Amino acid sequence: MARPPITNDFSWSKSRHEKFSECLRAYYLYYYRSWGGWEAEAARDVRELYVLKKLHNRYTWAGSIVHEALKDVLLDWRAGREVDPAKVEARTHRLMQDDFRHSRSKAYWTQKYRKPFTGLSEHEYAEEIPNEAWKQNFETVRNALTWFFQSRWPTVAKGLKPAQWLEVDAGFDFAHFVMDGVKTFAIPDFAYVDAEGSVVVVDWKTGRSREGYDEQVLGYALYIAQRYRYPLEKVRASLVYLNEGLEHDVTVDPSAMDSFRQHFARSVEGMRGLLKDVATNTPKDSEAFPQTGNLDACARCVFRRPCGREPAVAQARPRVA
């Protein structure tokens, strides 16, 4: 049977809100203009945007590597398998070396590779990154894994009975719920039921604390409560900063949830205000999505070439010695 066509339906996520807040033009290119770029008959500019939107930078790459490794570790423990931390580190190092070679050759333009990795914007834009910086990227990953294996979390995970496990990084195909009629993505890294019968939602972080993280895990709490039919008052949320060895409990109470819902409603209203047709998620013309004036944001953006900002970024960025 023929597969029904994929439609670009409106949805909400923390990452979508961040793109919307940082640069409307990048938001438009990421969620609208690049749509369909995976098709063989896609126009050349659409295909380019689609490939670019899949790129990481070296910091987000390191974070995704840690998350993938911890997901595999948790799934092994859930299945009752033993885990050797040294082997996890060695496997992760090999994976990063393979990723690096794949990206440096820009094979992401012509070859499919493992999901979710495709390539690095530093290679695409020929940024001068010293070898020490690349080595430090692996050290970030290694330090995060080392702290995790020495923390309380292995004891917590291995002590759970099968019925206590709820989710381990389910991915975008599964982890969503409907909030005020909007499909909302929420992907907790780890969720389980503790000995007291409360649900614990955990999000691993490889970077430093920044604004928006609390609201992110509140969204996770709503998702878990809705999917598993737990009252919100029995849900706890925790941010775990692996490279700093810190844990931050996020309050899940009516006041916090009201704040999150208001934030969500304002964000959705702003996004829908730039649609020509809300029912079909059809955006207004590109002029409704102006470029940011913040060149620091452009320097991190994968779309700086098609957006025409590459020369300005190159002039503004200090050269790396």
PDB file of C-alpha atoms in Angstrom:
ATOM      1  CA  MET A   1       0.000   0.000   0.000  1.00  0.00           C
ATOM      2  CA  ALA A   2       1.145   3.512  -0.772  1.00  0.00           C
ATOM      3  CA  ARG A   3       2.320   5.431   2.259  1.00  0.00           C
ATOM      4  CA  PRO A   4       0.261   8.567   2.943  1.00  0.00           C
ATOM      5  CA  PRO A   5       2.139  11.810   2.223  1.00  0.00           C
ATOM      6  CA  ILE A   6       4.034  13.393   5.098  1.00  0.00           C
ATOM      7  CA  THR A   7       2.491  16.696   6.093  1.00  0.00           C
ATOM      8  CA  ASN A   8       4.211  19.574   7.842  1.00  0.00           C
ATOM      9  CA  ASP A   9       1.903  19.805  10.840  1.00  0.00           C
ATOM     10  CA  PHE A  10       2.317  22.465  13.488  1.00  0.00           C
ATOM     11  CA  SER A  11       3.881  21.309  16.760  1.00  0.00           C
ATOM     12  CA  TRP A  12       5.734  22.786  19.710  1.00  0.00           C
ATOM     13  CA  SER A  13       8.976  21.935  21.486  1.00  0.00           C
ATOM     14  CA  LYS A  14      11.567  23.734  23.582  1.00  0.00           C
ATOM     15  CA  SER A  15      14.039  23.692  20.674  1.00  0.00           C
ATOM     16  CA  ARG A  16      11.424  25.146  18.314  1.00  0.00           C
ATOM     17  CA  HIS A  17      10.702  27.938  20.773  1.00  0.00           C
ATOM     18  CA  GLU A  18      14.426  28.706  21.076  1.00  0.00           C
ATOM     19  CA  LYS A  19      14.827  29.002  17.298  1.00  0.00           C
ATOM     20  CA  PHE A  20      11.736  31.180  17.103  1.00  0.00           C
ATOM     21  CA  SER A  21      13.098  33.464  19.841  1.00  0.00           C
ATOM     22  CA  GLU A  22      16.637  33.735  18.480  1.00  0.00           C
ATOM     23  CA  CYS A  23      16.102  34.363  14.759  1.00  0.00           C
ATOM     24  CA  LEU A  24      12.868  34.313  12.777  1.00  0.00           C
ATOM     25  CA  ARG A  25      14.678  33.762   9.478  1.00  0.00           C
ATOM     26  CA  ALA A  26      16.485  30.659  10.806  1.00  0.00           C
ATOM     27  CA  TYR A  27      13.169  29.477  12.248  1.00  0.00           C
ATOM     28  CA  TYR A  28      11.524  29.841   8.824  1.00  0.00           C
ATOM     29  CA  LEU A  29      14.335  28.027   7.026  1.00  0.00           C
ATOM     30  CA  TYR A  30      14.429  25.196   9.560  1.00  0.00           C
ATOM     31  CA  TYR A  31      10.713  24.470   9.907  1.00  0.00           C
ATOM     32  CA  TYR A  32       9.312  25.588   6.552  1.00  0.00           C
ATOM     33  CA  ARG A  33      11.641  26.342   3.637  1.00  0.00           C
ATOM     34  CA  SER A  34      13.688  23.128   4.100  1.00  0.00           C
ATOM     35  CA  TRP A  35      10.581  20.946   4.186  1.00  0.00           C
ATOM     36  CA  GLY A  36      10.731  18.111   1.658  1.00  0.00           C
ATOM     37  CA  GLY A  37      14.491  18.370   1.233  1.00  0.00           C
ATOM     38  CA  TRP A  38      14.830  14.629   1.731  1.00  0.00           C
ATOM     39  CA  GLU A  39      12.949  13.917  -1.493  1.00  0.00           C
ATOM     40  CA  ALA A  40      14.960  12.938  -4.571  1.00  0.00           C
ATOM     41  CA  GLU A  41      13.165  15.566  -6.664  1.00  0.00           C
ATOM     42  CA  ALA A  42      13.639  18.373  -4.121  1.00  0.00           C
ATOM     43  CA  ALA A  43      14.856  21.695  -5.494  1.00  0.00           C
ATOM     44  CA  ARG A  44      18.574  22.277  -5.006  1.00  0.00           C
ATOM     45  CA  ASP A  45      18.166  25.123  -2.512  1.00  0.00           C
ATOM     46  CA  VAL A  46      15.642  23.129  -0.473  1.00  0.00           C
ATOM     47  CA  ARG A  47      17.971  20.138  -0.417  1.00  0.00           C
ATOM     48  CA  GLU A  48      20.820  22.351   0.783  1.00  0.00           C
ATOM     49  CA  LEU A  49      18.724  23.750   3.615  1.00  0.00           C
ATOM     50  CA  TYR A  50      17.641  20.261   4.633  1.00  0.00           C
ATOM     51  CA  VAL A  51      21.221  18.989   4.845  1.00  0.00           C
ATOM     52  CA  LEU A  52      22.372  22.078   6.733  1.00  0.00           C
ATOM     53  CA  LYS A  53      19.582  21.855   9.313  1.00  0.00           C
ATOM     54  CA  LYS A  54      20.841  18.397  10.312  1.00  0.00           C
ATOM     55  CA  LEU A  55      24.346  19.613  11.192  1.00  0.00           C
ATOM     56  CA  HIS A  56      25.631  19.870  14.759  1.00  0.00           C
ATOM     57  CA  ASN A  57      28.331  22.098  16.150  1.00  0.00           C
ATOM     58  CA  ARG A  58      31.030  20.483  18.261  1.00  0.00           C
ATOM     59  CA  TYR A  59      29.282  21.357  21.529  1.00  0.00           C
ATOM     60  CA  THR A  60      25.866  19.954  20.646  1.00  0.00           C
ATOM     61  CA  TRP A  61      27.633  16.944  19.094  1.00  0.00           C
ATOM     62  CA  ALA A  62      29.390  16.204  22.400  1.00  0.00           C
ATOM     63  CA  GLY A  63      26.078  16.468  24.216  1.00  0.00           C
ATOM     64  CA  SER A  64      24.338  14.109  21.801  1.00  0.00           C
ATOM     65  CA  ILE A  65      27.181  11.584  22.123  1.00  0.00           C
ATOM     66  CA  VAL A  66      26.800  11.539  25.912  1.00  0.00           C
ATOM     67  CA  HIS A  67      23.036  11.178  25.659  1.00  0.00           C
ATOM     68  CA  GLU A  68      23.334   8.285  23.212  1.00  0.00           C
ATOM     69  CA  ALA A  69      25.873   6.522  25.432  1.00  0.00           C
ATOM     70  CA  LEU A  70      23.740   6.904  28.568  1.00  0.00           C
ATOM     71  CA  LYS A  71      20.657   5.751  26.714  1.00  0.00           C
ATOM     72  CA  ASP A  72      22.449   2.528  25.713  1.00  0.00           C
ATOM     73  CA  VAL A  73      23.761   2.050  29.262  1.00  0.00           C
ATOM     74  CA  LEU A  74      20.314   2.475  30.809  1.00  0.00           C
ATOM     75  CA  LEU A  75      18.715   0.124  28.306  1.00  0.00           C
ATOM     76  CA  ASP A  76      21.377  -2.485  29.110  1.00  0.00           C
ATOM     77  CA  TRP A  77      20.665  -2.176  32.813  1.00  0.00           C
ATOM     78  CA  ARG A  78      16.938  -2.322  32.164  1.00  0.00           C
ATOM     79  CA  ALA A  79      17.485  -5.622  30.326  1.00  0.00           C
ATOM     80  CA  GLY A  80      19.656  -6.959  33.159  1.00  0.00           C
ATOM     81  CA  ARG A  81      22.925  -6.775  31.226  1.00  0.00           C
ATOM     82  CA  GLU A  82      26.245  -5.828  32.792  1.00  0.00           C
ATOM     83  CA  VAL A  83      27.973  -2.634  31.675  1.00  0.00           C
ATOM     84  CA  ASP A  84      31.719  -2.023  31.652  1.00  0.00           C
ATOM     85  CA  PRO A  85      32.393   1.744  31.931  1.00  0.00           C
ATOM     86  CA  ALA A  86      35.805   1.386  30.258  1.00  0.00           C
ATOM     87  CA  LYS A  87      34.192  -0.277  27.238  1.00  0.00           C
ATOM     88  CA  VAL A  88      31.544   2.428  27.077  1.00  0.00           C
ATOM     89  CA  GLU A  89      34.249   5.103  26.994  1.00  0.00           C
ATOM     90  CA  ALA A  90      36.270   3.235  24.357  1.00  0.00           C
ATOM     91  CA  ARG A  91      33.212   2.686  22.169  1.00  0.00           C
ATOM     92  CA  THR A  92      32.246   6.337  22.496  1.00  0.00           C
ATOM     93  CA  HIS A  93      35.760   7.439  21.527  1.00  0.00           C
ATOM     94  CA  ARG A  94      35.694   5.267  18.386  1.00  0.00           C
ATOM     95  CA  LEU A  95      32.280   6.615  17.479  1.00  0.00           C
ATOM     96  CA  MET A  96      33.491  10.205  17.777  1.00  0.00           C
ATOM     97  CA  GLN A  97      36.525   9.428  15.628  1.00  0.00           C
ATOM     98  CA  ASP A  98      34.265   7.909  12.948  1.00  0.00           C
ATOM     99  CA  ASP A  99      31.899  10.866  13.162  1.00  0.00           C
ATOM    100  CA  PHE A 100      34.792  13.306  12.825  1.00  0.00           C
ATOM    101  CA  ARG A 101      36.180  11.614   9.704  1.00  0.00           C
ATOM    102  CA  HIS A 102      32.732  11.430   8.131  1.00  0.00           C
ATOM    103  CA  SER A 103      32.140  15.123   8.792  1.00  0.00           C
ATOM    104  CA  ARG A 104      35.600  16.339   7.776  1.00  0.00           C
ATOM    105  CA  SER A 105      35.161  14.718   4.354  1.00  0.00           C
ATOM    106  CA  LYS A 106      31.690  16.338   4.071  1.00  0.00           C
ATOM    107  CA  ALA A 107      30.295  12.933   3.232  1.00  0.00           C
ATOM    108  CA  TYR A 108      26.967  14.033   4.716  1.00  0.00           C
ATOM    109  CA  TRP A 109      26.194  15.644   1.349  1.00  0.00           C
ATOM    110  CA  THR A 110      26.280  12.347  -0.512  1.00  0.00           C
ATOM    111  CA  GLN A 111      26.223   9.474   1.991  1.00  0.00           C
ATOM    112  CA  LYS A 112      23.781   8.370   4.601  1.00  0.00           C
ATOM    113  CA  TYR A 113      25.371   7.757   7.963  1.00  0.00           C
ATOM    114  CA  ARG A 114      24.171   6.693  11.379  1.00  0.00           C
ATOM    115  CA  LYS A 115      21.241   8.499  12.912  1.00  0.00           C
ATOM    116  CA  PRO A 116      21.012  11.077  14.366  1.00  0.00           C
ATOM    117  CA  PHE A 117      24.507  12.336  13.444  1.00  0.00           C
ATOM    118  CA  THR A 118      25.158  13.887  10.049  1.00  0.00           C
ATOM    119  CA  GLY A 119      28.045  16.354  10.220  1.00  0.00           C
ATOM    120  CA  LEU A 120      29.560  19.397  11.906  1.00  0.00           C
ATOM    121  CA  SER A 121      29.087  23.031  10.963  1.00  0.00           C
ATOM    122  CA  GLU A 122      32.762  23.701  11.769  1.00  0.00           C
ATOM    123  CA  HIS A 123      33.710  21.491   8.810  1.00  0.00           C
ATOM    124  CA  GLU A 124      30.994  22.810   6.521  1.00  0.00           C
ATOM    125  CA  TYR A 125      32.182  26.384   7.033  1.00  0.00           C
ATOM    126  CA  ALA A 126      35.915  25.557   7.209  1.00  0.00           C
ATOM    127  CA  GLU A 127      36.347  27.086  10.646  1.00  0.00           C
ATOM    128  CA  GLU A 128      39.889  27.068  12.006  1.00  0.00           C
ATOM    129  CA  ILE A 129      39.553  24.851  15.063  1.00  0.00           C
ATOM    130  CA  PRO A 130      42.838  23.761  16.708  1.00  0.00           C
ATOM    131  CA  ASN A 131      43.386  20.092  17.481  1.00  0.00           C
ATOM    132  CA  GLU A 132      43.375  20.859  21.198  1.00  0.00           C
ATOM    133  CA  ALA A 133      39.809  22.103  20.930  1.00  0.00           C
ATOM    134  CA  TRP A 134      38.721  18.851  19.292  1.00  0.00           C
ATOM    135  CA  LYS A 135      40.532  16.885  21.994  1.00  0.00           C
ATOM    136  CA  GLN A 136      38.778  18.941  24.643  1.00  0.00           C
ATOM    137  CA  ASN A 137      35.496  17.956  23.056  1.00  0.00           C
ATOM    138  CA  PHE A 138      36.237  14.322  23.820  1.00  0.00           C
ATOM    139  CA  GLU A 139      37.372  15.247  27.333  1.00  0.00           C
ATOM    140  CA  THR A 140      33.963  16.836  27.891  1.00  0.00           C
ATOM    141  CA  VAL A 141      32.341  13.555  26.907  1.00  0.00           C
ATOM    142  CA  ARG A 142      34.726  11.444  28.963  1.00  0.00           C
ATOM    143  CA  ASN A 143      34.307  13.620  32.062  1.00  0.00           C
ATOM    144  CA  ALA A 144      30.522  13.400  31.808  1.00  0.00           C
ATOM    145  CA  LEU A 145      30.602   9.613  31.521  1.00  0.00           C
ATOM    146  CA  THR A 146      33.135   9.292  34.347  1.00  0.00           C
ATOM    147  CA  TRP A 147      31.009  11.349  36.724  1.00  0.00           C
ATOM    148  CA  PHE A 148      27.866   9.425  35.779  1.00  0.00           C
ATOM    149  CA  PHE A 149      29.406   6.026  36.553  1.00  0.00           C
ATOM    150  CA  GLN A 150      30.713   7.316  39.894  1.00  0.00           C
ATOM    151  CA  SER A 151      27.435   8.973  40.853  1.00  0.00           C
ATOM    152  CA  ARG A 152      24.363   7.537  42.562  1.00  0.00           C
ATOM    153  CA  TRP A 153      22.600   6.943  39.261  1.00  0.00           C
ATOM    154  CA  PRO A 154      23.963   3.450  38.472  1.00  0.00           C
ATOM    155  CA  THR A 155      22.726   2.261  41.884  1.00  0.00           C
ATOM    156  CA  VAL A 156      19.349   3.894  41.284  1.00  0.00           C
ATOM    157  CA  ALA A 157      18.909   2.408  37.815  1.00  0.00           C
ATOM    158  CA  LYS A 158      20.141  -1.086  38.615  1.00  0.00           C
ATOM    159  CA  GLY A 159      17.930  -1.184  41.704  1.00  0.00           C
ATOM    160  CA  LEU A 160      14.707  -0.614  39.741  1.00  0.00           C
ATOM    161  CA  LYS A 161      12.288  -3.464  39.186  1.00  0.00           C
ATOM    162  CA  PRO A 162      10.931  -3.913  35.637  1.00  0.00           C
ATOM    163  CA  ALA A 163       7.612  -2.258  36.515  1.00  0.00           C
ATOM    164  CA  GLN A 164       9.392   0.851  37.817  1.00  0.00           C
ATOM    165  CA  TRP A 165      11.012   1.729  34.477  1.00  0.00           C
ATOM    166  CA  LEU A 166       8.949   4.164  32.425  1.00  0.00           C
ATOM    167  CA  GLU A 167      11.093   5.700  29.666  1.00  0.00           C
ATOM    168  CA  VAL A 168      14.644   6.003  28.389  1.00  0.00           C
ATOM    169  CA  ASP A 169      14.948   8.722  25.708  1.00  0.00           C
ATOM    170  CA  ALA A 170      12.046   7.499  23.576  1.00  0.00           C
ATOM    171  CA  GLY A 171      12.806   9.865  20.664  1.00  0.00           C
ATOM    172  CA  PHE A 172      10.602  12.144  18.554  1.00  0.00           C
ATOM    173  CA  ASP A 173       8.590   9.279  17.068  1.00  0.00           C
ATOM    174  CA  PHE A 174       6.983   8.545  20.411  1.00  0.00           C
ATOM    175  CA  ALA A 175       7.531  11.214  23.080  1.00  0.00           C
ATOM    176  CA  HIS A 176       4.815  13.783  22.599  1.00  0.00           C
ATOM    177  CA  PHE A 177       1.504  14.785  24.090  1.00  0.00           C
ATOM    178  CA  VAL A 178      -1.304  17.158  23.170  1.00  0.00           C
ATOM    179  CA  MET A 179      -1.502  20.434  25.079  1.00  0.00           C
ATOM    180  CA  ASP A 180      -4.279  22.904  24.294  1.00  0.00           C
ATOM    181  CA  GLY A 181      -4.772  21.114  20.987  1.00  0.00           C
ATOM    182  CA  VAL A 182      -1.088  21.368  19.991  1.00  0.00           C
ATOM    183  CA  LYS A 183       1.177  18.363  19.484  1.00  0.00           C
ATOM    184  CA  THR A 184       3.955  18.990  21.976  1.00  0.00           C
ATOM    185  CA  PHE A 185       7.256  17.125  21.956  1.00  0.00           C
ATOM    186  CA  ALA A 186       8.849  16.192  25.278  1.00  0.00           C
ATOM    187  CA  ILE A 187      11.644  13.618  25.454  1.00  0.00           C
ATOM    188  CA  PRO A 188      12.841  12.893  28.987  1.00  0.00           C
ATOM    189  CA  ASP A 189      16.198  11.171  29.150  1.00  0.00           C
ATOM    190  CA  PHE A 190      15.075   8.915  31.979  1.00  0.00           C
ATOM    191  CA  ALA A 191      11.807   8.441  33.862  1.00  0.00           C
ATOM    192  CA  TYR A 192      10.997   5.908  36.557  1.00  0.00           C
ATOM    193  CA  VAL A 193       8.824   5.244  39.596  1.00  0.00           C
ATOM    194  CA  ASP A 194      10.708   5.420  42.884  1.00  0.00           C
ATOM    195  CA  ALA A 195      10.203   3.272  45.982  1.00  0.00           C
ATOM    196  CA  GLU A 196       7.621   5.724  47.391  1.00  0.00           C
ATOM    197  CA  GLY A 197       5.501   5.545  44.237  1.00  0.00           C
ATOM    198  CA  SER A 198       6.465   8.970  42.893  1.00  0.00           C
ATOM    199  CA  VAL A 199       7.524   9.461  39.290  1.00  0.00           C
ATOM    200  CA  VAL A 200      11.004  10.908  38.754  1.00  0.00           C
ATOM    201  CA  VAL A 201      11.811  12.629  35.451  1.00  0.00           C
ATOM    202  CA  VAL A 202      15.515  13.161  34.721  1.00  0.00           C
ATOM    203  CA  ASP A 203      17.281  15.282  32.105  1.00  0.00           C
ATOM    204  CA  TRP A 204      21.051  14.948  31.595  1.00  0.00           C
ATOM    205  CA  LYS A 205      22.964  18.125  30.753  1.00  0.00           C
ATOM    206  CA  THR A 206      26.572  18.353  29.524  1.00  0.00           C
ATOM    207  CA  GLY A 207      26.708  22.153  29.557  1.00  0.00           C
ATOM    208  CA  ARG A 208      26.091  24.760  32.219  1.00  0.00           C
ATOM    209  CA  SER A 209      22.761  25.821  33.622  1.00  0.00           C
ATOM    210  CA  ARG A 210      20.858  28.353  31.553  1.00  0.00           C
ATOM    211  CA  GLU A 211      17.421  29.889  31.282  1.00  0.00           C
ATOM    212  CA  GLY A 212      14.707  27.604  29.976  1.00  0.00           C
ATOM    213  CA  TYR A 213      15.906  24.321  31.416  1.00  0.00           C
ATOM    214  CA  ASP A 214      13.380  24.334  34.269  1.00  0.00           C
ATOM    215  CA  GLU A 215      10.532  24.847  31.813  1.00  0.00           C
ATOM    216  CA  GLN A 216      11.882  22.037  29.668  1.00  0.00           C
ATOM    217  CA  VAL A 217      11.570  19.450  32.445  1.00  0.00           C
ATOM    218  CA  LEU A 218       8.172  20.832  33.463  1.00  0.00           C
ATOM    219  CA  GLY A 219       7.077  19.919  29.948  1.00  0.00           C
ATOM    220  CA  TYR A 220       8.493  16.456  30.522  1.00  0.00           C
ATOM    221  CA  ALA A 221       6.533  16.198  33.760  1.00  0.00           C
ATOM    222  CA  LEU A 222       3.295  17.060  31.932  1.00  0.00           C
ATOM    223  CA  TYR A 223       4.047  14.484  29.249  1.00  0.00           C
ATOM    224  CA  ILE A 224       4.760  11.700  31.768  1.00  0.00           C
ATOM    225  CA  ALA A 225       1.708  12.570  33.861  1.00  0.00           C
ATOM    226  CA  GLN A 226      -0.534  12.484  30.804  1.00  0.00           C
ATOM    227  CA  ARG A 227       0.896   9.375  29.199  1.00  0.00           C
ATOM    228  CA  TYR A 228       1.087   7.228  32.330  1.00  0.00           C
ATOM    229  CA  ARG A 229      -1.924   8.735  34.107  1.00  0.00           C
ATOM    230  CA  TYR A 230      -0.045   9.954  37.158  1.00  0.00           C
ATOM    231  CA  PRO A 231      -1.252  13.008  39.084  1.00  0.00           C
ATOM    232  CA  LEU A 232       1.178  15.896  38.708  1.00  0.00           C
ATOM    233  CA  GLU A 233       1.624  16.147  42.469  1.00  0.00           C
ATOM    234  CA  LYS A 234       3.311  12.734  42.325  1.00  0.00           C
ATOM    235  CA  VAL A 235       5.843  13.783  39.664  1.00  0.00           C
ATOM    236  CA  ARG A 236       9.332  15.062  40.512  1.00  0.00           C
ATOM    237  CA  ALA A 237      11.801  16.523  38.035  1.00  0.00           C
ATOM    238  CA  SER A 238      15.585  16.714  38.137  1.00  0.00           C
ATOM    239  CA  LEU A 239      18.265  18.380  36.021  1.00  0.00           C
ATOM    240  CA  VAL A 240      21.610  16.582  36.257  1.00  0.00           C
ATOM    241  CA  TYR A 241      24.684  18.551  35.141  1.00  0.00           C
ATOM    242  CA  LEU A 242      27.146  15.777  34.343  1.00  0.00           C
ATOM    243  CA  ASN A 243      30.237  17.898  33.794  1.00  0.00           C
ATOM    244  CA  GLU A 244      29.696  19.903  36.947  1.00  0.00           C
ATOM    245  CA  GLY A 245      28.574  17.020  39.131  1.00  0.00           C
ATOM    246  CA  LEU A 246      25.458  18.929  40.177  1.00  0.00           C
ATOM    247  CA  GLU A 247      21.802  17.999  40.474  1.00  0.00           C
ATOM    248  CA  HIS A 248      18.975  20.502  40.525  1.00  0.00           C
ATOM    249  CA  ASP A 249      15.447  19.513  41.530  1.00  0.00           C
ATOM    250  CA  VAL A 250      12.746  21.423  39.675  1.00  0.00           C
ATOM    251  CA  THR A 251       9.578  22.154  41.600  1.00  0.00           C
ATOM    252  CA  VAL A 252       6.485  20.640  40.016  1.00  0.00           C
ATOM    253  CA  ASP A 253       3.575  22.476  41.619  1.00  0.00           C
ATOM    254  CA  PRO A 254       0.497  24.404  40.427  1.00  0.00           C
ATOM    255  CA  SER A 255       2.381  27.725  40.340  1.00  0.00           C
ATOM    256  CA  ALA A 256       5.219  26.308  38.238  1.00  0.00           C
ATOM    257  CA  MET A 257       2.808  24.570  35.878  1.00  0.00           C
ATOM    258  CA  ASP A 258       0.735  27.743  35.443  1.00  0.00           C
ATOM    259  CA  SER A 259       3.922  29.605  34.526  1.00  0.00           C
ATOM    260  CA  PHE A 260       4.842  26.915  32.005  1.00  0.00           C
ATOM    261  CA  ARG A 261       1.373  26.953  30.443  1.00  0.00           C
ATOM    262  CA  GLN A 262       1.498  30.741  30.069  1.00  0.00           C
ATOM    263  CA  HIS A 263       4.951  30.511  28.467  1.00  0.00           C
ATOM    264  CA  PHE A 264       3.654  27.805  26.126  1.00  0.00           C
ATOM    265  CA  ALA A 265       0.552  29.817  25.170  1.00  0.00           C
ATOM    266  CA  ARG A 266       2.574  32.965  24.403  1.00  0.00           C
ATOM    267  CA  SER A 267       5.038  30.980  22.296  1.00  0.00           C
ATOM    268  CA  VAL A 268       2.307  29.229  20.287  1.00  0.00           C
ATOM    269  CA  GLU A 269       0.450  32.513  19.762  1.00  0.00           C
ATOM    270  CA  GLY A 270       3.616  34.134  18.408  1.00  0.00           C
ATOM    271  CA  MET A 271       4.354  31.261  16.047  1.00  0.00           C
ATOM    272  CA  ARG A 272       0.796  31.063  14.752  1.00  0.00           C
ATOM    273  CA  GLY A 273       0.799  34.820  14.233  1.00  0.00           C
ATOM    274  CA  LEU A 274       3.287  34.252  11.398  1.00  0.00           C
ATOM    275  CA  LEU A 275       1.086  31.733   9.610  1.00  0.00           C
ATOM    276  CA  LYS A 276      -0.973  32.572   6.547  1.00  0.00           C
ATOM    277  CA  ASP A 277      -3.184  29.556   7.208  1.00  0.00           C
ATOM    278  CA  VAL A 278      -3.202  28.046  10.705  1.00  0.00           C
ATOM    279  CA  ALA A 279      -5.173  24.962   9.624  1.00  0.00           C
ATOM    280  CA  THR A 280      -2.523  23.909   7.095  1.00  0.00           C
ATOM    281  CA  ASN A 281       0.497  25.383   8.946  1.00  0.00           C
ATOM    282  CA  THR A 282       1.273  27.543   5.912  1.00  0.00           C
ATOM    283  CA  PRO A 283       3.695  30.376   6.710  1.00  0.00           C
ATOM    284  CA  LYS A 284       3.485  33.913   5.497  1.00  0.00           C
ATOM    285  CA  ASP A 285       6.025  35.082   2.924  1.00  0.00           C
ATOM    286  CA  SER A 286       9.693  35.036   3.932  1.00  0.00           C
ATOM    287  CA  GLU A 287       9.629  38.812   4.532  1.00  0.00           C
ATOM    288  CA  ALA A 288       7.596  38.098   7.682  1.00  0.00           C
ATOM    289  CA  PHE A 289      10.645  36.272   9.055  1.00  0.00           C
ATOM    290  CA  PRO A 290      13.453  38.855   9.264  1.00  0.00           C
ATOM    291  CA  GLN A 291      17.082  38.080  10.065  1.00  0.00           C
ATOM    292  CA  THR A 292      18.407  38.691  13.540  1.00  0.00           C
ATOM    293  CA  GLY A 293      20.808  41.581  14.052  1.00  0.00           C
ATOM    294  CA  ASN A 294      22.882  39.471  16.443  1.00  0.00           C
ATOM    295  CA  LEU A 295      25.975  38.247  14.583  1.00  0.00           C
ATOM    296  CA  ASP A 296      26.894  36.044  17.547  1.00  0.00           C
ATOM    297  CA  ALA A 297      23.748  34.059  16.832  1.00  0.00           C
ATOM    298  CA  CYS A 298      24.646  33.964  13.138  1.00  0.00           C
ATOM    299  CA  ALA A 299      28.081  32.565  13.982  1.00  0.00           C
ATOM    300  CA  ARG A 300      26.375  29.525  15.527  1.00  0.00           C
ATOM    301  CA  CYS A 301      23.789  29.178  12.765  1.00  0.00           C
ATOM    302  CA  VAL A 302      23.991  26.444  10.146  1.00  0.00           C
ATOM    303  CA  PHE A 303      22.139  28.662   7.646  1.00  0.00           C
ATOM    304  CA  ARG A 304      24.607  31.542   7.519  1.00  0.00           C
ATOM    305  CA  ARG A 305      25.632  30.815   3.892  1.00  0.00           C
ATOM    306  CA  PRO A 306      22.141  30.613   2.296  1.00  0.00           C
ATOM    307  CA  CYS A 307      21.072  33.454   4.583  1.00  0.00           C
ATOM    308  CA  GLY A 308      23.879  35.650   3.188  1.00  0.00           C
ATOM    309  CA  ARG A 309      25.507  36.155   6.585  1.00  0.00           C
ATOM    310  CA  GLU A 310      28.671  34.093   6.056  1.00  0.00           C
ATOM    311  CA  PRO A 311      30.941  37.028   5.050  1.00  0.00           C
ATOM    312  CA  ALA A 312      29.724  39.188   7.955  1.00  0.00           C
ATOM    313  CA  VAL A 313      30.291  36.358  10.425  1.00  0.00           C
ATOM    314  CA  ALA A 314      33.792  35.738   9.079  1.00  0.00           C
ATOM    315  CA  GLN A 315      34.690  39.412   9.534  1.00  0.00           C
ATOM    316  CA  ALA A 316      33.217  39.610  13.036  1.00  0.00           C
ATOM    317  CA  ARG A 317      34.676  36.364  14.379  1.00  0.00           C
ATOM    318  CA  PRO A 318      38.146  36.633  15.977  1.00  0.00           C
ATOM    319  CA  ARG A 319      40.650  34.277  14.440  1.00  0.00           C
ATOM    320  CA  VAL A 320      41.685  31.275  16.480  1.00  0.00           C
ATOM    321  CA  ALA A 321      45.425  31.220  17.167  1.00  0.00           C
TER     322      ALA A 321
END
